[in-house]
Amino acid sequence: MSRRRQPIIPSARKRTLKQDLSNIIRGSHRIYENRTPIQLLIIASYMNRLKFIETINAQVRWDEKHCKFSPGVLAQLLVLLPFVSALRKIPLSRIHEAYSGIDLELLVGEPIDPLELNDDLFARLLDRLYEADCSKLLVSISFSVRLTFNLPENIVLHSDTTSHVLYGDYIPDEGTIPPISITYGFSKQKRNDLKQIQTGMVTDGDGLILFSCPLDGNKADCTYNNEVILRLKEIYGPEFSKYIYIADSKLLTKPNFDSLTQSVHPIRFISKIPENFHKKIAEKVRVQAFEEDRWVSLGHCCNHPDPTNSSEYSVFTKKVSVYGHPCYVHLFLTSDGEKKTQKAIEKTESSLKDLVDTLLKKEFACEPDAIAEMNRFRKEHSEDLVNAVLTVQKIETWKRGRGRPGKNAKPPVLVVTWKIVLEGIQRNEPKIDEKRRRASTFALLTNISPDELSSQDILRHYKGQIKVEHNFMLLKEPLVAATIFLEKPERIMALMTMLYFSVLMHGILRVITHIELESFETPPKINSNNRPLVRPNSDTIVWILSLFTLVSGEDGYYIESKVSDRKGQISTIFQLTRFDLDFI
């Protein structure tokens, strides 16, 4: 006989929990505590230092008597939204859910019930922001960041573009011209089936956004560069000449070069040289460099190189004349060129073998046809890094009738066909040498004298373009703007501007933390698994901050840690982020 299972008697703690949950479900118990993630508190303090709410209110049309919330308050909530959670995307219609249980008075300076936040409020806000000139709003705040946070001057400007896919048709009303063209274009997200817009962004050398704007979905990078140079001339005036404008190879066109150089105050620039630019000047310098073999070793690049993983560089510098203006070509030789070349050889050989396999299956009725096809194949692949060694072979086959032969069976017939035969794969050494030279070198053009800026500094500044790419990665995180769906192009432009502000806050957080880390004799062990925190990106910093919550209720305030062994780290974190209670 099986024994009957004895009922489990719940512990006193479990009985209390069940009773409390039962009371909450029946509504007899109210929760008065708000829990505000620390990252929201710190980012809000940065925005308050920048007078974000006041600036928006001063530049956006609104009626204080008839508006329950000012546009500055609503805009600040939009900018803070990506910092609420990194796990999900939040549509405008559900912002009230995202801010549920958060003390909004700490974030915007006035008590707000999240249930009062609805998509109509934010839709009207986006309309007003667009009216106020989105890029002007961004510039009015972004240009005050270094002064506000006492950051050292930086004269480097990095510029680049990226694309954002959108869902929907976005067909403009008849007779109207939309402010940006939402259309198909080259998608950097590999979504050619969807329409898109683009973002053009200019940051300083630390990756802090200075200027950013939405662009037509099919705008060419060379056109964007021309337009943004003109805009920066308007913003900076004559002082633009003290900055260094850095962009990729799409910058170097004749109109853009003229815009940079043909003025009273020429603009200093650094850019990668396209192969066909100015009579293939890059290739001419490359040939000369390998002939003369006078490379100058630079070692590893850049600010914090890892000798085990980073490439070593050498440089060949030559003064040249470009459209009548003195410039300098810095041709850099990298140590990883051989790896790139070997990978290219392996890829070419694999592809060639597949094509040869198809070729060898063909049969030809006569030798001339086989030779013609073989020669066609050779010519088509003569420029490849590896070549197939082919020959033509005669195949003789005796063909008999089907079934068992009869008494008067026909004699077998000799059938002659021709096939192409592979004798081997051989390296195309001249092409491999050319590929090796190209894979291991790249040429930068600048109008800055080597006496003013060394080759190593030129390389370091150009490599800083990755900071713009990091901003684009933040912009494309699922929560922010990986894909966008809004009804009107004007609202898309306004929302993108708020997201640019969010990325700017990421940059401020990262730059301040890096500066403060330099004051520590040894890096504080507050990274994941309590490892040392060394040059963290902003996502890492936000993750660390998200482990702490400010709990506010009827009994006051206290900070709670999600991880018990991190409770003593909050003062270090506040020091690293320069958290100032005066701006809450």
XYZ file of C-alpha atoms in Angstrom, residues 45-569:
525
model
C 20.578 66.332 -13.457
C 22.734 66.751 -16.585
C 19.747 68.095 -18.503
C 18.898 70.482 -15.683
C 22.464 71.800 -15.686
C 22.082 72.451 -19.414
C 18.769 74.258 -18.736
C 17.065 71.916 -21.184
C 13.489 72.586 -20.059
C 13.980 76.363 -20.019
C 15.596 76.351 -23.476
C 12.805 74.296 -25.041
C 10.119 76.432 -23.408
C 11.782 79.599 -24.709
C 12.015 78.396 -28.312
C 8.819 76.368 -28.756
C 5.400 77.947 -29.279
C 3.041 77.194 -26.379
C 0.378 78.796 -24.189
C 1.222 78.576 -20.495
C -2.409 79.234 -19.518
C -3.855 76.371 -21.540
C -1.080 73.761 -21.331
C -1.006 71.470 -18.325
C 2.616 70.508 -19.021
C 5.204 72.689 -20.672
C 6.883 71.459 -23.887
C 10.197 71.438 -22.030
C 8.884 68.987 -19.425
C 7.420 66.650 -22.051
C 10.565 66.878 -24.171
C 12.735 65.997 -21.172
C 10.598 62.914 -20.551
C 11.108 61.877 -24.191
C 14.882 62.281 -23.940
C 14.963 60.271 -20.698
C 12.818 57.472 -22.123
C 15.683 55.368 -23.596
C 17.288 55.290 -20.137
C 14.210 53.787 -18.435
C 14.826 50.287 -19.724
C 17.280 48.746 -22.158
C 15.145 45.665 -22.667
C 12.164 46.847 -24.665
C 11.023 49.437 -27.141
C 8.419 51.850 -25.835
C 5.886 53.388 -28.244
C 4.521 56.870 -27.567
C 1.145 55.385 -26.669
C 2.675 53.513 -23.717
C 4.985 56.108 -22.204
C 2.721 56.271 -19.155
C 3.463 52.587 -18.524
C 7.210 53.120 -18.844
C 7.143 55.850 -16.193
C 4.744 54.027 -13.881
C 6.113 53.849 -10.334
C 8.814 56.467 -11.021
C 8.970 59.742 -9.104
C 8.679 62.169 -12.033
C 9.062 65.215 -9.800
C 12.692 64.205 -9.326
C 13.161 64.128 -13.110
C 11.334 67.241 -14.320
C 10.821 69.356 -11.199
C 7.058 69.004 -10.873
C 4.762 66.182 -9.702
C 3.177 64.301 -12.602
C 0.861 61.325 -12.556
C 2.140 59.027 -15.348
C -1.470 58.230 -16.270
C -1.771 61.813 -17.546
C 0.882 61.148 -20.201
C -0.730 60.101 -23.473
C 0.269 59.902 -27.120
C -1.794 62.990 -28.054
C 0.336 65.120 -25.729
C 3.549 63.902 -27.324
C 2.185 64.096 -30.865
C 1.372 67.790 -30.351
C 4.790 68.265 -28.764
C 6.517 66.802 -31.832
C 4.551 69.164 -34.077
C 5.663 72.169 -32.007
C 9.277 70.990 -31.893
C 9.342 70.731 -35.669
C 7.975 74.266 -35.989
C 10.805 75.556 -33.792
C 13.551 74.163 -36.130
C 14.825 70.895 -34.676
C 18.492 71.288 -35.582
C 18.509 74.808 -34.113
C 17.169 73.421 -30.814
C 19.925 70.809 -30.737
C 22.709 73.276 -31.521
C 21.507 75.767 -28.902
C 22.137 73.153 -26.200
C 24.929 70.974 -27.637
C 27.280 73.929 -28.081
C 26.998 74.762 -24.371
C 28.002 71.299 -23.104
C 31.753 71.862 -22.738
C 31.328 75.160 -20.909
C 28.561 73.805 -18.665
C 30.543 70.742 -17.569
C 33.949 72.438 -17.599
C 35.335 70.142 -20.297
C 38.517 71.094 -22.189
C 38.216 72.529 -25.703
C 38.262 70.067 -28.598
C 38.856 71.250 -32.182
C 38.168 67.967 -33.993
C 34.901 67.474 -35.901
C 33.853 63.978 -37.011
C 31.096 63.708 -39.615
C 29.186 60.706 -40.992
C 25.730 59.411 -41.943
C 23.614 56.345 -41.244
C 20.197 55.048 -42.292
C 17.001 54.233 -40.365
C 14.339 51.952 -41.816
C 10.682 52.911 -41.435
C 7.483 50.907 -41.607
C 4.658 52.284 -43.730
C 4.208 53.784 -47.198
C 4.541 57.491 -46.278
C 2.887 58.786 -49.432
C 2.712 62.618 -49.211
C -0.616 64.377 -49.649
C -1.247 65.646 -53.147
C 0.201 69.102 -53.693
C 2.464 68.980 -50.612
C 6.242 68.718 -50.438
C 7.423 66.862 -47.309
C 10.416 68.288 -45.395
C 12.376 65.071 -45.974
C 11.958 62.355 -48.575
C 11.049 59.014 -47.021
C 12.083 56.664 -49.788
C 14.151 53.655 -50.727
C 17.915 54.003 -50.609
C 21.117 52.221 -49.710
C 20.201 50.554 -46.410
C 23.078 50.042 -44.003
C 20.734 47.683 -42.134
C 20.310 45.475 -45.239
C 16.563 46.224 -45.414
C 16.177 47.285 -49.032
C 12.509 46.266 -48.855
C 11.693 49.167 -46.515
C 11.707 52.902 -46.987
C 14.157 54.883 -44.934
C 15.506 58.201 -43.782
C 19.084 58.970 -42.849
C 20.884 60.801 -40.057
C 23.774 63.149 -40.651
C 25.848 63.718 -37.521
C 28.806 65.883 -36.517
C 30.548 65.212 -33.204
C 33.633 66.610 -31.544
C 36.753 64.541 -30.943
C 35.211 62.994 -27.812
C 32.103 61.864 -29.655
C 29.803 64.539 -28.174
C 27.122 65.498 -30.692
C 27.386 69.072 -31.944
C 25.063 68.961 -34.930
C 22.710 66.314 -36.261
C 19.764 66.265 -38.606
C 17.488 63.831 -40.450
C 18.173 63.471 -44.186
C 16.361 62.184 -47.255
C 16.418 58.416 -47.480
C 18.435 58.494 -50.704
C 20.717 61.484 -50.075
C 24.289 60.857 -51.223
C 27.049 61.252 -48.639
C 28.966 63.627 -50.912
C 25.916 65.927 -51.072
C 25.456 65.727 -47.300
C 29.079 66.744 -46.725
C 28.671 69.794 -48.933
C 25.511 70.859 -47.113
C 26.884 70.293 -43.618
C 30.081 72.227 -44.394
C 27.959 75.217 -45.412
C 25.854 74.837 -42.248
C 28.931 74.678 -40.022
C 30.281 77.802 -41.697
C 27.043 79.565 -40.702
C 27.251 78.279 -37.124
C 30.957 78.881 -36.463
C 31.659 81.824 -38.754
C 35.390 82.601 -39.223
C 36.242 80.390 -36.212
C 35.414 77.308 -38.297
C 38.948 77.526 -39.737
C 40.514 76.500 -36.416
C 38.640 73.183 -36.426
C 39.591 69.994 -38.287
C 36.744 68.495 -40.329
C 37.075 64.704 -40.688
C 34.919 62.503 -42.911
C 35.205 59.347 -44.983
C 36.137 59.148 -48.663
C 32.780 60.536 -49.855
C 33.990 63.963 -48.736
C 36.588 64.182 -51.506
C 34.780 65.485 -54.556
C 35.709 68.592 -56.519
C 32.728 70.678 -55.200
C 33.420 69.657 -51.597
C 37.147 70.297 -51.952
C 36.394 73.770 -53.309
C 33.993 74.449 -50.436
C 36.734 73.560 -47.954
C 39.605 75.442 -49.568
C 38.259 78.349 -51.613
C 37.461 80.918 -48.962
C 39.153 83.620 -46.928
C 39.383 81.126 -44.069
C 40.124 77.655 -45.552
C 38.813 74.716 -43.566
C 41.310 72.149 -42.348
C 40.299 68.597 -43.184
C 41.330 64.934 -43.095
C 39.755 62.314 -45.342
C 40.467 58.940 -46.881
C 41.332 59.249 -50.575
C 39.033 57.436 -53.035
C 40.921 55.419 -55.644
C 39.703 57.563 -58.561
C 40.162 60.943 -56.882
C 42.323 63.527 -58.699
C 43.894 61.342 -61.401
C 44.300 58.367 -59.028
C 46.700 60.265 -56.823
C 46.527 57.626 -54.071
C 47.786 54.873 -56.398
C 50.604 57.088 -57.692
C 51.822 57.734 -54.155
C 51.417 54.035 -53.306
C 53.634 52.988 -56.231
C 56.261 55.582 -55.282
C 56.218 54.499 -51.635
C 56.909 50.846 -52.438
C 59.565 51.768 -55.000
C 61.447 54.064 -52.624
C 60.780 51.924 -49.528
C 61.302 54.832 -47.114
C 58.647 53.974 -44.560
C 58.671 55.617 -41.133
C 57.581 53.327 -38.297
C 54.803 54.690 -36.054
C 54.184 51.661 -33.850
C 50.706 50.883 -32.568
C 47.697 53.173 -32.827
C 45.951 54.961 -31.122
C 45.303 56.488 -27.644
C 45.178 53.198 -25.714
C 46.634 50.519 -28.017
C 46.588 46.845 -27.137
C 49.884 45.460 -28.535
C 48.436 41.942 -28.647
C 45.489 42.863 -30.887
C 46.177 46.202 -32.572
C 48.044 46.701 -35.831
C 51.389 48.387 -36.218
C 51.678 51.250 -38.686
C 54.333 52.799 -40.887
C 53.855 55.898 -43.031
C 55.074 57.463 -46.254
C 54.272 61.182 -46.556
C 54.296 63.210 -49.758
C 53.408 66.824 -50.480
C 51.096 67.126 -53.495
C 49.067 69.737 -55.347
C 45.320 69.103 -55.505
C 43.345 71.449 -57.749
C 46.105 73.994 -57.249
C 46.145 73.778 -53.445
C 49.061 72.366 -51.403
C 48.063 69.162 -49.597
C 49.724 66.148 -48.016
C 49.160 62.468 -48.679
C 49.863 60.218 -45.690
C 50.077 56.634 -46.954
C 49.827 54.224 -44.018
C 51.143 50.661 -44.128
C 49.485 48.258 -41.664
C 50.812 45.007 -40.269
C 47.528 43.166 -40.828
C 47.664 43.520 -44.619
C 49.008 39.976 -45.070
C 46.071 38.526 -43.101
C 43.585 40.424 -45.258
C 45.366 39.274 -48.413
C 45.386 35.624 -47.338
C 41.673 35.755 -46.530
C 40.995 37.282 -49.944
C 43.026 34.511 -51.637
C 41.122 31.786 -49.774
C 37.772 33.375 -50.607
C 38.690 33.737 -54.293
C 39.946 30.139 -54.493
C 36.771 28.769 -52.918
C 34.595 30.738 -55.328
C 36.741 29.721 -58.314
C 36.503 26.019 -57.445
C 32.698 26.207 -57.439
C 32.734 27.813 -60.884
C 35.269 25.284 -62.206
C 33.136 22.378 -60.947
C 30.253 23.681 -63.044
C 32.558 24.142 -66.039
C 33.939 20.593 -65.847
C 30.452 19.102 -66.117
C 29.979 20.510 -69.616
C 30.506 18.323 -72.698
C 31.341 19.624 -76.170
C 30.776 18.043 -79.562
C 33.988 19.394 -81.038
C 37.397 20.533 -79.883
C 37.059 24.178 -81.071
C 33.936 24.659 -78.917
C 35.715 23.288 -75.845
C 38.777 25.470 -76.462
C 36.587 28.550 -76.980
C 34.769 27.966 -73.670
C 38.052 27.317 -71.856
C 39.566 30.538 -73.216
C 36.426 32.478 -72.296
C 36.667 31.222 -68.717
C 40.385 32.013 -68.519
C 39.843 35.559 -69.783
C 36.903 36.162 -67.446
C 39.013 35.209 -64.409
C 42.421 36.434 -65.541
C 42.373 39.273 -62.980
C 41.597 36.965 -60.046
C 44.103 36.318 -57.267
C 44.249 32.640 -58.276
C 43.799 31.077 -61.715
C 42.624 27.664 -62.858
C 45.101 25.702 -64.995
C 42.850 24.154 -67.637
C 43.268 21.914 -70.652
C 40.966 20.229 -73.161
C 40.678 16.447 -73.218
C 39.254 14.136 -75.847
C 36.795 11.525 -74.532
C 36.053 8.401 -76.646
C 33.072 6.275 -75.677
C 31.690 3.168 -77.407
C 27.906 3.441 -77.477
C 25.869 0.242 -77.742
C 22.145 -0.267 -78.138
C 19.949 -0.846 -75.138
C 19.055 -4.272 -73.818
C 20.443 -7.702 -74.772
C 21.962 -7.713 -78.286
C 19.931 -9.652 -80.930
C 21.220 -11.881 -83.743
C 21.581 -8.973 -86.117
C 22.529 -6.319 -83.560
C 24.077 -3.106 -84.752
C 27.750 -2.743 -83.984
C 28.732 -0.272 -81.245
C 29.318 3.326 -82.308
C 32.373 5.330 -81.262
C 31.226 8.658 -79.766
C 33.855 11.381 -79.427
C 33.272 14.341 -77.073
C 35.491 16.979 -75.558
C 35.713 18.122 -71.945
C 37.622 20.741 -70.020
C 39.945 19.282 -67.404
C 41.400 21.004 -64.319
C 45.117 20.422 -63.872
C 45.464 22.636 -60.807
C 45.027 26.052 -59.176
C 47.919 28.502 -59.345
C 48.517 31.828 -57.610
C 48.428 34.991 -59.705
C 51.474 36.536 -58.046
C 51.342 39.977 -59.766
C 47.711 40.389 -58.714
C 48.448 39.088 -55.221
C 51.252 41.628 -54.835
C 48.892 44.375 -55.986
C 46.196 43.158 -53.593
C 48.728 42.994 -50.757
C 49.771 46.597 -51.383
C 46.160 47.745 -51.403
C 45.082 45.630 -48.421
C 47.979 46.779 -46.282
C 47.797 50.480 -47.160
C 45.337 53.339 -47.101
C 45.885 56.969 -47.992
C 44.666 60.024 -46.098
C 44.600 63.510 -47.580
C 44.912 66.688 -45.529
C 45.767 70.333 -46.021
C 47.464 70.479 -42.614
C 51.252 70.734 -42.693
C 53.245 67.907 -41.019
C 54.960 70.657 -39.018
C 51.589 71.399 -37.423
C 50.166 67.881 -37.164
C 52.293 64.738 -37.357
C 51.394 61.620 -39.335
C 50.658 59.841 -36.058
C 48.214 62.589 -35.044
C 46.587 62.503 -38.487
C 46.049 58.749 -38.110
C 44.785 59.070 -34.535
C 42.281 61.764 -35.487
C 40.982 59.802 -38.466
C 40.600 56.637 -36.400
C 38.404 58.722 -34.098
C 35.643 58.392 -36.712
C 34.616 55.285 -34.801
C 33.108 57.585 -32.159
C 30.400 58.618 -34.626
C 29.788 54.946 -35.381
C 29.340 54.295 -31.652
C 26.715 57.046 -31.554
C 24.913 55.426 -34.475
C 24.933 52.116 -32.603
C 23.248 53.821 -29.647
C 20.758 55.451 -31.983
C 19.867 52.079 -33.479
C 19.396 50.163 -30.247
C 15.985 48.453 -30.313
C 14.584 50.822 -27.724
C 15.556 53.965 -29.573
C 15.410 54.113 -33.354
C 16.204 50.805 -34.974
C 12.879 51.136 -36.776
C 10.467 54.027 -36.628
C 6.767 54.352 -37.276
C 5.060 57.729 -37.055
C 2.368 59.285 -39.203
C 4.112 62.432 -40.433
C 7.655 63.194 -41.638
C 7.627 66.312 -39.457
C 7.038 64.226 -36.333
C 9.752 61.790 -37.370
C 12.218 64.676 -37.636
C 11.224 65.984 -34.204
C 11.420 62.546 -32.578
C 14.845 61.954 -34.124
C 16.011 65.241 -32.592
C 14.914 64.072 -29.135
C 16.813 60.837 -29.723
C 19.903 62.847 -30.704
C 19.621 64.512 -27.293
C 19.489 61.049 -25.690
C 22.692 60.066 -27.493
C 24.267 63.365 -26.400
C 23.461 62.446 -22.775
C 25.168 59.087 -23.329
C 28.236 60.977 -24.533
C 28.301 63.371 -21.579
C 28.012 60.449 -19.153
C 30.897 58.610 -20.857
C 33.237 61.617 -21.154
C 32.713 62.733 -17.543
C 33.231 59.198 -16.228
C 36.461 58.790 -18.214
C 37.812 62.095 -16.893
C 36.929 61.229 -13.295
C 38.473 57.750 -13.614
C 41.840 59.396 -14.275
C 41.804 60.784 -10.723
C 41.792 57.256 -9.251
C 45.172 55.677 -8.519
C 43.699 52.289 -9.405
C 40.451 51.705 -11.331
C 37.515 51.079 -8.968
C 36.229 47.519 -9.032
C 32.635 48.274 -9.934
C 32.375 46.661 -13.367
C 30.560 43.358 -13.947
C 31.684 40.719 -11.454
C 33.389 43.603 -9.625
C 36.161 43.815 -12.213
C 38.106 47.106 -12.586
C 36.271 49.802 -14.535
C 38.572 50.905 -17.381
C 37.410 53.258 -20.177
C 33.817 51.965 -20.114
C 31.341 52.777 -22.858
C 28.125 54.519 -21.894
C 26.051 51.330 -22.032
C 28.289 49.792 -19.371
C 27.946 52.867 -17.168
C 24.156 52.888 -17.561
C 24.068 49.184 -16.669
C 26.045 49.828 -13.465
C 23.736 52.717 -12.561
C 20.666 50.579 -13.233
C 21.671 48.321 -10.339
C 20.638 51.113 -7.957
C 17.202 52.580 -7.317
C 16.086 55.636 -5.368
C 13.071 54.613 -3.306
C 10.807 57.481 -2.276
C 7.749 57.185 -0.081
C 5.939 58.557 2.944
C 8.892 57.690 5.168
C 11.482 59.558 3.063
C 14.146 58.441 0.598
C 16.753 55.728 0.483
C 18.891 54.033 -2.189
C 18.445 50.344 -2.771
C 20.881 48.028 -4.555
C 19.795 45.048 -6.633
C 23.075 43.332 -5.736
C 23.899 43.124 -2.046
C 27.691 43.416 -2.383
C 27.392 46.696 -4.316
C 25.710 48.727 -1.573
C 28.945 50.520 -0.700
C 29.669 51.565 -4.293
